Tab-separated table of C-alpha atoms in Angstrom:
chain	number	residue	atom	x	y	z
A	79	MET	CA	93.887	-22.658	-1.044
A	80	PHE	CA	92.025	-22.158	2.185
A	81	LYS	CA	90.510	-25.262	3.687
A	82	LEU	CA	87.374	-25.171	5.689
A	83	LYS	CA	87.203	-26.982	8.980
A	84	ILE	CA	83.843	-28.038	10.274
A	85	VAL	CA	83.649	-27.935	14.042
A	86	GLY	CA	80.204	-28.850	15.171
A	87	LYS	CA	77.832	-26.719	13.126
A	88	VAL	CA	80.152	-23.725	12.896
A	89	VAL	CA	82.270	-23.425	9.757
A	90	LYS	CA	85.648	-21.840	10.364
A	91	LYS	CA	88.228	-20.812	7.801
A	92	ALA	CA	91.766	-22.004	8.357
A	93	LYS	CA	93.940	-19.128	9.412
A	94	VAL	CA	96.789	-18.214	7.130
A	95	THR	CA	99.652	-16.920	9.105
A	96	LEU	CA	102.376	-14.714	7.743
A	97	ASP	CA	104.794	-17.667	7.851
A	98	LYS	CA	102.416	-19.865	5.785
A	99	LEU	CA	101.934	-17.070	3.256
A	100	ALA	CA	105.700	-16.573	2.976
A	101	ARG	CA	106.233	-20.320	2.499
A	102	MET	CA	103.539	-20.505	-0.223
A	103	THR	CA	105.032	-17.514	-2.008
A	104	ALA	CA	108.547	-18.968	-1.787
A	105	ASN	CA	107.326	-22.266	-3.237
A	106	GLU	CA	105.688	-20.476	-6.168
A	107	PHE	CA	108.836	-18.422	-6.849
A	108	PHE	CA	110.915	-21.599	-6.682
A	109	ALA	CA	108.677	-23.220	-9.318
A	110	VAL	CA	108.992	-20.152	-11.535
A	111	ARG	CA	112.776	-19.992	-11.105
A	112	LYS	CA	113.117	-23.597	-12.284
A	113	ASN	CA	111.566	-22.571	-15.615
A	114	MET	CA	113.568	-19.341	-15.989
A	115	ALA	CA	116.755	-19.210	-18.018
A	116	THR	CA	120.021	-18.240	-16.382
A	117	LYS	CA	122.621	-15.815	-17.701
A	118	ASP	CA	124.781	-18.743	-18.836
A	119	ASP	CA	121.835	-20.218	-20.749
A	120	LEU	CA	121.270	-16.897	-22.477
A	121	LYS	CA	124.963	-16.521	-23.363
A	122	GLU	CA	124.979	-19.963	-24.965
A	123	LEU	CA	121.760	-19.188	-26.788
A	124	SER	CA	123.122	-15.890	-28.093
A	125	ARG	CA	126.219	-17.680	-29.460
A	126	ASN	CA	123.958	-20.105	-31.338
A	127	MET	CA	121.769	-17.275	-32.576
A	128	VAL	CA	124.720	-15.359	-34.032
A	129	GLU	CA	125.585	-18.349	-36.188
A	130	ASN	CA	122.071	-18.568	-37.640
A	131	PHE	CA	121.221	-14.899	-38.191
A	132	THR	CA	122.332	-12.700	-41.055
A	133	THR	CA	124.823	-9.913	-40.591
A	134	LYS	CA	125.324	-6.530	-42.235
A	135	GLU	CA	127.833	-8.062	-44.612
A	136	ASP	CA	125.276	-10.655	-45.715
A	137	LEU	CA	122.703	-7.951	-46.395
A	138	LYS	CA	125.045	-5.789	-48.515
A	139	ASN	CA	124.362	-7.982	-51.535
A	140	PHE	CA	120.616	-7.455	-51.383
A	141	ALA	CA	118.929	-4.540	-53.104
A	142	THR	CA	117.303	-1.932	-50.930
A	143	LYS	CA	113.776	-0.654	-51.397
A	144	ASP	CA	115.069	2.561	-52.950
A	145	ASN	CA	117.184	0.663	-55.469
A	146	VAL	CA	114.214	-1.490	-56.419
A	147	LYS	CA	111.977	1.579	-56.771
A	148	GLU	CA	114.567	3.325	-58.972
A	149	SER	CA	114.871	0.300	-61.234
A	150	GLU	CA	111.065	-0.016	-61.405
A	151	VAL	CA	110.802	3.626	-62.445
A	152	LYS	CA	113.426	3.132	-65.165
A	153	ILE	CA	111.623	0.041	-66.447
A	154	LEU	CA	108.240	1.796	-66.440
A	155	GLN	CA	109.703	4.788	-68.283
A	156	ALA	CA	111.224	2.484	-70.895
A	157	VAL	CA	107.921	0.631	-71.333
A	158	ASP	CA	106.099	3.963	-71.582
A	159	GLY	CA	108.543	5.081	-74.284
A	160	ILE	CA	107.914	1.892	-76.263
A	161	GLY	CA	104.149	2.323	-75.850
A	162	THR	CA	104.393	5.930	-77.028
A	163	LYS	CA	106.340	4.869	-80.149
A	164	PHE	CA	103.732	2.235	-80.957
A	165	ASP	CA	100.902	4.738	-80.447
A	166	LYS	CA	102.607	7.240	-82.749
A	167	ALA	CA	103.228	4.582	-85.397
A	168	GLU	CA	99.608	3.427	-85.172
A	169	LYS	CA	98.270	6.982	-85.521
A	170	ASP	CA	100.582	7.658	-88.475
A	171	HIS	CA	99.475	4.443	-90.122
A	172	ALA	CA	95.788	5.295	-89.553
A	173	ALA	CA	96.258	8.791	-91.027
A	174	ASP	CA	98.213	7.392	-93.989
A	175	LYS	CA	95.530	4.754	-94.551
A	176	LEU	CA	92.823	7.439	-94.594
A	177	LEU	CA	94.759	9.306	-97.307
A	178	HIS	CA	95.261	6.135	-99.333
A	179	ASP	CA	91.601	5.187	-98.978
A	180	ARG	CA	90.552	8.653	-100.110
A	181	HIS	CA	92.872	8.474	-103.116
A	182	GLY	CA	91.682	4.941	-103.804
A	183	LYS	CA	88.065	6.087	-103.965
A	184	TRP	CA	89.057	8.973	-106.277
A	185	LEU	CA	90.896	6.537	-108.549
A	186	GLU	CA	87.871	4.203	-108.617
A	187	ARG	CA	85.666	7.093	-109.691
A	188	LEU	CA	88.114	7.965	-112.469
A	189	GLU	CA	88.235	4.353	-113.657
A	190	VAL	CA	84.438	4.138	-113.680
A	191	GLY	CA	84.316	7.371	-115.660
A	192	ILE	CA	86.832	6.076	-118.205
A	193	ARG	CA	85.009	2.773	-118.687
A	194	LYS	CA	81.755	4.437	-119.512
């Protein structure tokens, strides 16, 4: 920003007066103001934004986190109940099979004894 003037062999800095500093600052603020939005611009923007954003009424149809969690818990409990029934049926079948196998071996021994 500061220009150097060479006078003879002595280098002098250009003096910035208070008026020059005020003018430079005003120019910078003017450039910034050109890029800033005005209240009217923001009002128009807010009208456009209202049309594109969702409202409370739109969100009423969506499930909340709590509702989703409750339904997940119900589903997991139902799946757990089904799994428990299958486990019980499998254990009952295994116990019943052990009894049948034991009786089957006993019957085989009796048949072998009768054949001889």
